[in-house]
């Protein structure tokens, strides 16, 4: 079963996270909605729990855990590794500029670009507070958190399947309590134990799937549910910000997932349009490449500002941002925003086609061969009743 509307929403949310990170003073950059759009990462976590439970909630045993984790690793790591390789090349370019006295901010291979931090990124250890800041490809903290949460889910599915809902409720609530106590009551944690944030959303998604499976799989919610859930989510993001209210994100986005899973409303019909479906298909790439594009753009702007070519950098709420109005070209801010989204989508389409799809195909084949090998070795009646099934398309589209 393909959850087309939910996949499309994931694409929209990925673009909103990209706009949240864009260091440009464009016409919506100071709106509460964009300033708080970091919360849409929690939608990713909830949806991930929902679709992983749909695909594997009733089908994991000890023999299938290995192939399951291999599939998930193969879904996340190849693009992540490719971007890290590209960023290493960029740092080498920064090093060359430094040799000619051209500074673009932080010295090469220092701070977030330290080689030790690179090792943490490569092994998905960048969401456990092992480094004082986000490292290399900043958004990658969330896929680190997801991979380790998959392992936790596998343990629950194997050893506590009949009590999965209760365990999931406990996991989600315990994670939210930990965030409330140790993160000053905010959801805005990333490298600093973002894995806890992921657990809160992911297991809320697991619970949401079980509710949908039991009560709503065969029937839709009331006709206005999609509109109400969308309006509620937008209002929540605007109001919650970095306050304690943000801890309600897993519950709010669970309602959104529940409302759109049936795909019976007008908004679901709109989200089935080709551009939205493409955004959903490329959502993982969109999310993963945008920070690198920002890095290249912002350092060019910073270099131009430092060399007096054009004053472009301003301080907004303690952060450096590009503002073309300093050279009487305020229109360029909005043009830059549109061009930024267009470039991200174009790059994401290419990385999806040439990195994600081939890598996913290869890892899925490897996992399938592993599963079949286990079945042959175990023999009939040994407890592995069937090989791992292919993931539903929405799972394959990206986390």
Tab-separated table of C-alpha atoms in Angstrom:
chain	number	residue	atom	x	y	z
A	1	UNK	CA	0.000	0.000	0.000
A	2	UNK	CA	1.303	3.424	-0.938
A	3	UNK	CA	0.513	6.450	1.251
A	4	UNK	CA	0.816	8.997	-1.540
A	5	UNK	CA	-0.521	12.016	0.358
A	6	UNK	CA	1.761	11.417	3.328
A	7	UNK	CA	4.733	11.013	1.020
A	8	UNK	CA	3.866	14.331	-0.653
A	9	UNK	CA	3.529	16.052	2.718
A	10	UNK	CA	6.997	14.819	3.588
A	11	UNK	CA	8.299	16.562	0.469
A	12	UNK	CA	6.578	19.813	1.431
A	13	UNK	CA	7.980	19.569	4.963
A	14	UNK	CA	11.481	18.950	3.610
A	15	UNK	CA	11.273	22.179	1.601
A	16	UNK	CA	10.030	24.075	4.666
A	17	UNK	CA	13.025	22.823	6.666
A	18	UNK	CA	15.244	24.047	3.818
A	19	UNK	CA	13.669	27.512	4.071
A	20	UNK	CA	14.136	27.485	7.841
A	21	UNK	CA	17.888	27.063	7.351
A	22	UNK	CA	18.276	29.549	4.488
A	23	UNK	CA	20.476	32.467	5.717
A	24	UNK	CA	18.787	35.077	3.507
A	25	UNK	CA	16.445	37.908	4.531
A	26	UNK	CA	13.580	36.993	2.196
A	27	UNK	CA	9.962	38.099	2.550
A	28	UNK	CA	8.905	35.239	4.853
A	29	UNK	CA	12.162	34.693	6.711
A	30	UNK	CA	11.023	36.538	9.830
A	31	UNK	CA	7.552	34.932	9.931
A	32	UNK	CA	6.823	32.719	12.921
A	33	UNK	CA	5.924	29.856	10.605
A	34	UNK	CA	9.333	29.771	8.886
A	35	UNK	CA	11.253	30.552	12.085
A	36	UNK	CA	9.665	27.524	13.751
A	37	UNK	CA	9.774	25.150	10.777
A	38	UNK	CA	12.510	23.112	12.425
A	39	UNK	CA	9.560	21.271	13.986
A	40	UNK	CA	8.761	19.592	10.681
A	41	UNK	CA	11.676	17.247	11.331
A	42	UNK	CA	9.386	15.744	13.976
A	43	UNK	CA	6.840	15.029	11.246
A	44	UNK	CA	9.550	12.974	9.504
A	45	UNK	CA	10.067	10.947	12.663
A	46	UNK	CA	6.355	10.307	13.204
A	47	UNK	CA	5.827	9.306	9.571
A	48	UNK	CA	8.883	7.069	9.710
A	49	UNK	CA	7.467	5.197	12.704
A	50	UNK	CA	4.136	4.860	10.907
A	51	UNK	CA	5.499	3.409	7.660
A	52	UNK	CA	8.129	1.194	9.288
A	53	UNK	CA	5.444	-0.306	11.521
A	54	UNK	CA	3.272	-0.774	8.427
A	55	UNK	CA	6.076	-2.600	6.639
A	56	UNK	CA	7.575	-4.588	9.493
A	57	UNK	CA	5.395	-4.314	12.582
A	58	UNK	CA	4.084	-7.865	12.277
A	59	UNK	CA	6.867	-9.500	10.310
A	60	UNK	CA	10.129	-9.262	12.231
A	61	UNK	CA	11.821	-12.123	14.005
A	62	UNK	CA	15.465	-12.659	14.922
A	63	UNK	CA	16.203	-14.051	11.475
A	64	UNK	CA	14.830	-10.985	9.717
A	65	UNK	CA	16.458	-8.305	11.877
A	66	UNK	CA	19.741	-8.421	9.972
A	67	UNK	CA	18.189	-7.974	6.497
A	68	UNK	CA	15.845	-5.304	7.892
A	69	UNK	CA	18.716	-3.246	9.302
A	70	UNK	CA	20.753	-3.749	6.146
A	71	UNK	CA	17.894	-2.344	4.086
A	72	UNK	CA	17.559	0.646	6.357
A	73	UNK	CA	21.315	1.250	6.389
A	74	UNK	CA	21.344	1.002	2.611
A	75	UNK	CA	18.511	3.517	2.424
A	76	UNK	CA	20.290	6.130	4.541
A	77	UNK	CA	24.061	5.728	4.307
A	78	UNK	CA	24.988	5.892	0.575
A	79	UNK	CA	23.708	9.438	-0.019
A	80	UNK	CA	25.053	10.489	3.376
A	81	UNK	CA	28.509	9.119	2.514
A	82	UNK	CA	28.459	10.723	-0.943
A	83	UNK	CA	27.679	14.142	0.521
A	84	UNK	CA	30.440	13.743	3.104
A	85	UNK	CA	32.914	12.960	0.317
A	86	UNK	CA	31.816	16.099	-1.525
A	87	UNK	CA	32.163	18.167	1.639
A	88	UNK	CA	35.694	16.850	2.154
A	89	UNK	CA	36.509	18.091	-1.340
A	90	UNK	CA	35.003	21.469	-0.474
A	91	UNK	CA	37.136	21.652	2.653
A	92	UNK	CA	40.190	20.929	0.534
A	93	UNK	CA	39.097	23.860	-1.637
A	94	UNK	CA	38.794	26.055	1.470
A	95	UNK	CA	42.312	24.954	2.438
A	96	UNK	CA	43.616	26.072	-0.964
A	97	UNK	CA	41.930	29.462	-0.537
A	98	UNK	CA	43.597	29.816	2.843
A	99	UNK	CA	46.985	29.291	1.223
A	100	UNK	CA	46.286	32.392	-0.854
A	101	UNK	CA	45.051	34.417	2.113
A	102	UNK	CA	41.354	34.116	1.229
A	103	UNK	CA	39.290	33.346	4.333
A	104	UNK	CA	35.731	32.082	4.141
A	105	UNK	CA	35.202	31.941	7.887
A	106	UNK	CA	36.220	28.901	9.886
A	107	UNK	CA	39.611	27.417	9.087
A	108	UNK	CA	39.492	24.193	7.046
A	109	UNK	CA	39.189	20.909	8.931
A	110	UNK	CA	38.578	22.644	12.259
A	111	UNK	CA	35.509	22.936	14.491
A	112	UNK	CA	32.522	21.220	12.864
A	113	UNK	CA	34.852	20.222	9.999
A	114	UNK	CA	37.274	18.356	12.247
A	115	UNK	CA	38.366	14.928	11.010
A	116	UNK	CA	37.221	13.347	14.287
A	117	UNK	CA	33.767	14.782	13.669
A	118	UNK	CA	33.912	13.265	10.172
A	119	UNK	CA	34.425	9.817	11.705
A	120	UNK	CA	31.424	10.377	14.000
A	121	UNK	CA	29.313	11.282	10.979
A	122	UNK	CA	30.423	8.282	8.953
A	123	UNK	CA	29.388	5.890	11.717
A	124	UNK	CA	26.086	7.630	12.528
A	125	UNK	CA	27.259	8.809	15.948
A	126	UNK	CA	26.406	12.476	15.414
A	127	UNK	CA	23.199	12.581	17.458
A	128	UNK	CA	24.602	11.458	20.822
A	129	UNK	CA	26.185	14.679	22.089
A	130	UNK	CA	29.718	13.478	21.279
A	131	UNK	CA	30.604	16.789	19.589
A	132	UNK	CA	29.740	20.316	20.797
A	133	UNK	CA	27.994	21.324	17.557
A	134	UNK	CA	26.417	19.908	14.422
A	135	UNK	CA	29.095	18.323	12.263
A	136	UNK	CA	29.798	18.350	8.536
A	137	UNK	CA	26.397	17.844	6.887
A	138	UNK	CA	24.253	19.284	9.674
A	139	UNK	CA	20.901	17.612	8.828
A	140	UNK	CA	22.548	14.186	9.030
A	141	UNK	CA	22.063	14.129	12.805
A	142	UNK	CA	18.463	13.062	12.164
A	143	UNK	CA	19.325	10.051	10.002
A	144	UNK	CA	21.831	8.994	12.647
A	145	UNK	CA	19.014	9.160	15.176
A	146	UNK	CA	16.696	7.214	12.863
A	147	UNK	CA	19.110	4.359	12.256
A	148	UNK	CA	19.608	3.726	15.968
A	149	UNK	CA	15.863	4.049	16.521
A	150	UNK	CA	15.303	1.369	13.866
A	151	UNK	CA	17.454	-0.928	15.972
A	152	UNK	CA	15.320	-0.148	19.009
A	153	UNK	CA	12.155	-0.786	16.996
A	154	UNK	CA	13.509	-4.141	15.835
A	155	UNK	CA	14.117	-5.148	19.453
A	156	UNK	CA	10.550	-4.196	20.380
A	157	UNK	CA	9.082	-6.006	17.357
A	158	UNK	CA	11.003	-9.192	18.122
A	159	UNK	CA	10.722	-9.358	21.891
A	160	UNK	CA	7.548	-7.427	22.722
A	161	UNK	CA	5.331	-7.698	19.640
A	162	UNK	CA	2.118	-8.355	21.569
A	163	UNK	CA	2.816	-5.391	23.828
A	164	UNK	CA	4.172	-3.156	21.075
A	165	UNK	CA	1.612	-0.379	21.554
A	166	UNK	CA	2.233	-0.137	25.288
A	167	UNK	CA	5.985	-0.238	24.839
A	168	UNK	CA	5.757	2.402	22.106
A	169	UNK	CA	3.647	4.665	24.329
A	170	UNK	CA	6.180	4.271	27.108
A	171	UNK	CA	9.131	4.963	24.776
A	172	UNK	CA	7.552	8.094	23.326
A	173	UNK	CA	6.466	9.539	26.670
A	174	UNK	CA	9.770	8.678	28.371
A	175	UNK	CA	11.664	10.429	25.576
A	176	UNK	CA	9.475	13.526	25.907
A	177	UNK	CA	10.022	13.585	29.675
A	178	UNK	CA	13.771	13.350	29.086
A	179	UNK	CA	13.582	16.268	26.658
A	180	UNK	CA	11.524	18.294	29.109
A	181	UNK	CA	14.023	17.683	31.909
A	182	UNK	CA	17.354	17.811	30.109
A	183	UNK	CA	16.777	20.157	27.142
A	184	UNK	CA	15.130	23.094	28.902
A	185	UNK	CA	11.715	21.906	27.717
A	186	UNK	CA	12.288	22.338	23.983
A	187	UNK	CA	12.279	20.054	20.942
A	188	UNK	CA	15.192	21.910	19.366
A	189	UNK	CA	17.830	19.263	20.019
A	190	UNK	CA	19.965	17.933	17.167
A	191	UNK	CA	23.546	16.795	17.736
A	192	UNK	CA	22.923	17.045	21.472
A	193	UNK	CA	20.976	13.786	21.913
A	194	UNK	CA	18.647	14.287	18.980
A	195	UNK	CA	18.205	10.520	19.097
A	196	UNK	CA	15.882	11.072	22.072
A	197	UNK	CA	13.791	13.437	19.985
A	198	UNK	CA	13.622	10.828	17.244
A	199	UNK	CA	12.472	8.126	19.671
A	200	UNK	CA	9.635	10.387	20.849
A	201	UNK	CA	8.322	10.953	17.313
A	202	UNK	CA	9.045	7.524	15.860
A	203	UNK	CA	7.220	5.567	18.537
A	204	UNK	CA	4.335	8.028	18.433
A	205	UNK	CA	4.154	7.069	14.750
A	206	UNK	CA	4.157	3.379	15.677
A	207	UNK	CA	1.167	3.973	17.969
A	208	UNK	CA	-0.546	5.982	15.236
A	209	UNK	CA	-0.194	3.103	12.802
A	210	UNK	CA	-1.732	0.649	15.253
A	211	UNK	CA	-4.670	3.014	15.810
A	212	UNK	CA	-5.132	3.453	12.061
A	213	UNK	CA	-4.782	-0.284	11.460
A	214	UNK	CA	-7.425	-1.159	14.019
A	215	UNK	CA	-9.974	1.611	13.590
A	216	UNK	CA	-9.498	3.445	10.300
A	217	UNK	CA	-7.918	1.101	7.750
A	218	UNK	CA	-11.285	0.265	6.243
A	219	UNK	CA	-12.925	3.673	6.615
A	220	UNK	CA	-12.039	7.341	6.389
A	221	UNK	CA	-12.204	9.952	9.086
A	222	UNK	CA	-14.838	12.670	8.820
A	223	UNK	CA	-14.541	14.692	5.580
A	224	UNK	CA	-13.017	17.772	7.201
A	225	UNK	CA	-10.302	15.868	9.078
A	226	UNK	CA	-7.542	16.727	6.606
A	227	UNK	CA	-8.332	20.445	6.675
A	228	UNK	CA	-8.613	20.471	10.466
A	229	UNK	CA	-5.351	18.566	10.918
A	230	UNK	CA	-3.528	20.872	8.498
A	231	UNK	CA	-4.846	24.040	10.133
A	232	UNK	CA	-4.043	22.661	13.566
A	233	UNK	CA	-0.491	21.743	12.561
A	234	UNK	CA	0.162	25.187	11.045
A	235	UNK	CA	-1.206	26.925	14.139
A	236	UNK	CA	0.846	24.644	16.363
A	237	UNK	CA	4.096	25.397	14.529
A	238	UNK	CA	3.431	29.145	14.656
A	239	UNK	CA	2.595	29.140	18.372
A	240	UNK	CA	4.959	26.485	19.703
A	241	UNK	CA	8.311	27.763	18.500
A	242	UNK	CA	10.988	26.844	21.019
A	243	UNK	CA	8.654	26.842	23.992
A	244	UNK	CA	7.577	23.862	26.039
A	245	UNK	CA	4.506	23.609	23.817
A	246	UNK	CA	6.785	22.218	21.105
A	247	UNK	CA	6.986	18.962	23.061
A	248	UNK	CA	3.516	18.249	21.710
A	249	UNK	CA	4.890	17.892	18.163
A	250	UNK	CA	4.708	14.056	18.080
A	251	UNK	CA	1.025	14.172	19.056
A	252	UNK	CA	0.108	16.942	16.611
A	253	UNK	CA	1.852	15.279	13.697
A	254	UNK	CA	0.372	11.917	14.646
A	255	UNK	CA	-3.050	13.457	14.057
A	256	UNK	CA	-1.885	14.757	10.678
A	257	UNK	CA	-0.660	11.289	9.695
A	258	UNK	CA	-3.908	9.708	10.892
A	259	UNK	CA	-5.999	12.238	8.946
A	260	UNK	CA	-4.145	11.752	5.653
A	261	UNK	CA	-3.484	7.994	5.801
A	262	UNK	CA	-6.928	7.211	4.357
A	263	UNK	CA	-6.433	9.696	1.489
A	264	UNK	CA	-10.133	10.404	1.267
A	265	UNK	CA	-10.216	14.193	1.235
A	266	UNK	CA	-9.690	17.149	-1.069
A	267	UNK	CA	-6.197	17.877	0.209
A	268	UNK	CA	-5.115	14.303	-0.474
A	269	UNK	CA	-6.387	14.731	-4.025
A	270	UNK	CA	-4.342	17.912	-4.404
A	271	UNK	CA	-1.270	16.213	-2.968
A	272	UNK	CA	-1.527	13.511	-5.623
A	273	UNK	CA	-0.502	16.079	-8.266
A	274	UNK	CA	2.781	15.305	-10.010
A	275	UNK	CA	4.871	18.132	-8.448
A	276	UNK	CA	3.921	17.076	-4.918
A	277	UNK	CA	4.566	13.420	-5.675
A	278	UNK	CA	7.982	14.317	-7.072
A	279	UNK	CA	8.801	16.336	-3.952
A	280	UNK	CA	7.849	13.333	-1.835
A	281	UNK	CA	9.926	10.993	-3.962
A	282	UNK	CA	12.970	13.280	-3.663
A	283	UNK	CA	12.328	14.334	-0.057
A	284	UNK	CA	15.301	12.514	1.452
A	285	UNK	CA	17.669	14.040	-1.092
A	286	UNK	CA	16.073	17.476	-0.660
A	287	UNK	CA	16.655	17.295	3.058
A	288	UNK	CA	20.193	15.967	2.792
A	289	UNK	CA	21.635	18.245	0.090
A	290	UNK	CA	20.303	21.618	1.202
A	291	UNK	CA	22.904	22.310	3.877
A	292	UNK	CA	25.752	21.784	1.402
A	293	UNK	CA	24.142	24.189	-1.060
A	294	UNK	CA	23.785	26.755	1.727
A	295	UNK	CA	27.442	26.274	2.673
A	296	UNK	CA	28.623	27.033	-0.860
A	297	UNK	CA	26.278	29.984	-1.378
A	298	UNK	CA	26.883	31.598	1.988
A	299	UNK	CA	30.661	31.352	1.767
A	300	UNK	CA	30.662	33.007	-1.650
A	301	UNK	CA	28.544	35.825	-0.167
A	302	UNK	CA	30.805	36.066	2.882
A	303	UNK	CA	33.907	36.209	0.688
A	304	UNK	CA	32.358	38.989	-1.411
A	305	UNK	CA	31.482	40.890	1.772
A	306	UNK	CA	34.962	40.430	3.278
A	307	UNK	CA	36.712	41.590	0.100
A	308	UNK	CA	34.529	44.691	-0.209
A	309	UNK	CA	33.003	43.562	-3.491
A	310	UNK	CA	29.534	44.076	-2.023
A	311	UNK	CA	28.248	44.453	1.555
A	312	UNK	CA	25.931	41.494	1.960
A	313	UNK	CA	26.130	40.150	5.518
A	314	UNK	CA	23.912	41.425	8.326
A	315	UNK	CA	23.239	40.181	11.846
A	316	UNK	CA	19.652	39.081	12.518
A	317	UNK	CA	18.900	37.830	16.023
A	318	UNK	CA	22.545	36.927	16.513
A	319	UNK	CA	22.886	35.077	13.208
A	320	UNK	CA	24.651	36.177	10.032
A	321	UNK	CA	22.356	36.411	7.033
A	322	UNK	CA	22.630	37.603	3.453
A	323	UNK	CA	20.686	40.765	2.651
A	324	UNK	CA	20.917	42.195	-0.853
A	325	UNK	CA	19.032	45.315	0.253
A	326	UNK	CA	22.422	46.560	1.492
A	327	UNK	CA	23.252	47.164	-2.173
A	328	UNK	CA	19.749	48.451	-3.045
A	329	UNK	CA	18.659	45.121	-4.489
A	330	UNK	CA	16.135	43.839	-1.977
A	331	UNK	CA	14.287	42.052	-4.792
A	332	UNK	CA	17.320	39.766	-5.047
A	333	UNK	CA	16.544	38.294	-1.611
A	334	UNK	CA	13.288	36.761	-2.819
A	335	UNK	CA	14.809	35.740	-6.154
A	336	UNK	CA	17.598	34.015	-4.227
A	337	UNK	CA	15.056	32.129	-2.134
A	338	UNK	CA	13.236	30.867	-5.245
A	339	UNK	CA	16.521	29.981	-6.960
A	340	UNK	CA	17.704	28.184	-3.827
A	341	UNK	CA	14.626	25.945	-3.745
A	342	UNK	CA	14.913	25.312	-7.495
A	343	UNK	CA	18.588	24.343	-7.212
A	344	UNK	CA	17.887	22.042	-4.264
A	345	UNK	CA	15.111	20.267	-6.161
A	346	UNK	CA	17.263	19.912	-9.280
A	347	UNK	CA	20.213	18.516	-7.321
A	348	UNK	CA	17.901	16.249	-5.300
A	349	UNK	CA	16.397	14.812	-8.485
A	350	UNK	CA	19.889	13.895	-9.671
A	351	UNK	CA	21.087	12.435	-6.371
A	352	UNK	CA	17.871	10.432	-6.137
A	353	UNK	CA	18.358	8.972	-9.584
A	354	UNK	CA	22.098	8.364	-9.530
A	355	UNK	CA	22.766	7.624	-5.845
A	356	UNK	CA	19.604	6.726	-3.953
A	357	UNK	CA	17.962	4.389	-6.463
A	358	UNK	CA	21.058	2.339	-7.434
A	359	UNK	CA	22.197	2.064	-3.809
A	360	UNK	CA	18.744	1.069	-2.609
A	361	UNK	CA	18.443	-1.555	-5.332
A	362	UNK	CA	21.851	-3.015	-4.479
A	363	UNK	CA	21.275	-3.117	-0.719
A	364	UNK	CA	17.768	-4.537	-1.113
A	365	UNK	CA	19.121	-7.311	-3.315
A	366	UNK	CA	21.838	-8.002	-0.755
A	367	UNK	CA	19.278	-8.140	2.053
A	368	UNK	CA	17.029	-10.405	0.017
A	369	UNK	CA	19.919	-12.771	-0.694
A	370	UNK	CA	20.821	-12.769	3.004
A	371	UNK	CA	17.247	-13.585	3.976
A	372	UNK	CA	16.971	-16.360	1.406
A	373	UNK	CA	20.299	-17.776	2.522
A	374	UNK	CA	19.090	-17.881	6.108
A	375	UNK	CA	15.922	-19.640	5.019
A	376	UNK	CA	17.884	-22.285	3.098
A	377	UNK	CA	20.339	-22.828	5.964
A	378	UNK	CA	17.571	-23.090	8.544
A	379	UNK	CA	15.606	-25.641	6.567
A	380	UNK	CA	11.842	-26.187	6.754
A	381	UNK	CA	10.168	-25.469	10.043
A	382	UNK	CA	13.175	-23.687	11.522
A	383	UNK	CA	11.307	-20.503	12.345
A	384	UNK	CA	11.973	-18.276	9.339
A	385	UNK	CA	8.718	-18.654	7.519
A	386	UNK	CA	9.345	-16.256	4.639
A	387	UNK	CA	12.066	-13.972	3.281
A	388	UNK	CA	11.979	-10.253	3.946
A	389	UNK	CA	9.326	-8.510	1.868
A	390	UNK	CA	10.116	-5.428	-0.239
A	391	UNK	CA	9.348	-2.183	1.493
A	392	UNK	CA	6.194	-0.328	0.486
A	393	UNK	CA	6.903	2.543	-1.968
A	394	UNK	CA	6.387	5.220	0.685
A	395	UNK	CA	9.164	3.693	2.760
A	396	UNK	CA	11.406	3.506	-0.262
A	397	UNK	CA	10.780	7.150	-1.094
A	398	UNK	CA	12.907	8.397	1.772
A	399	UNK	CA	12.888	9.037	5.488
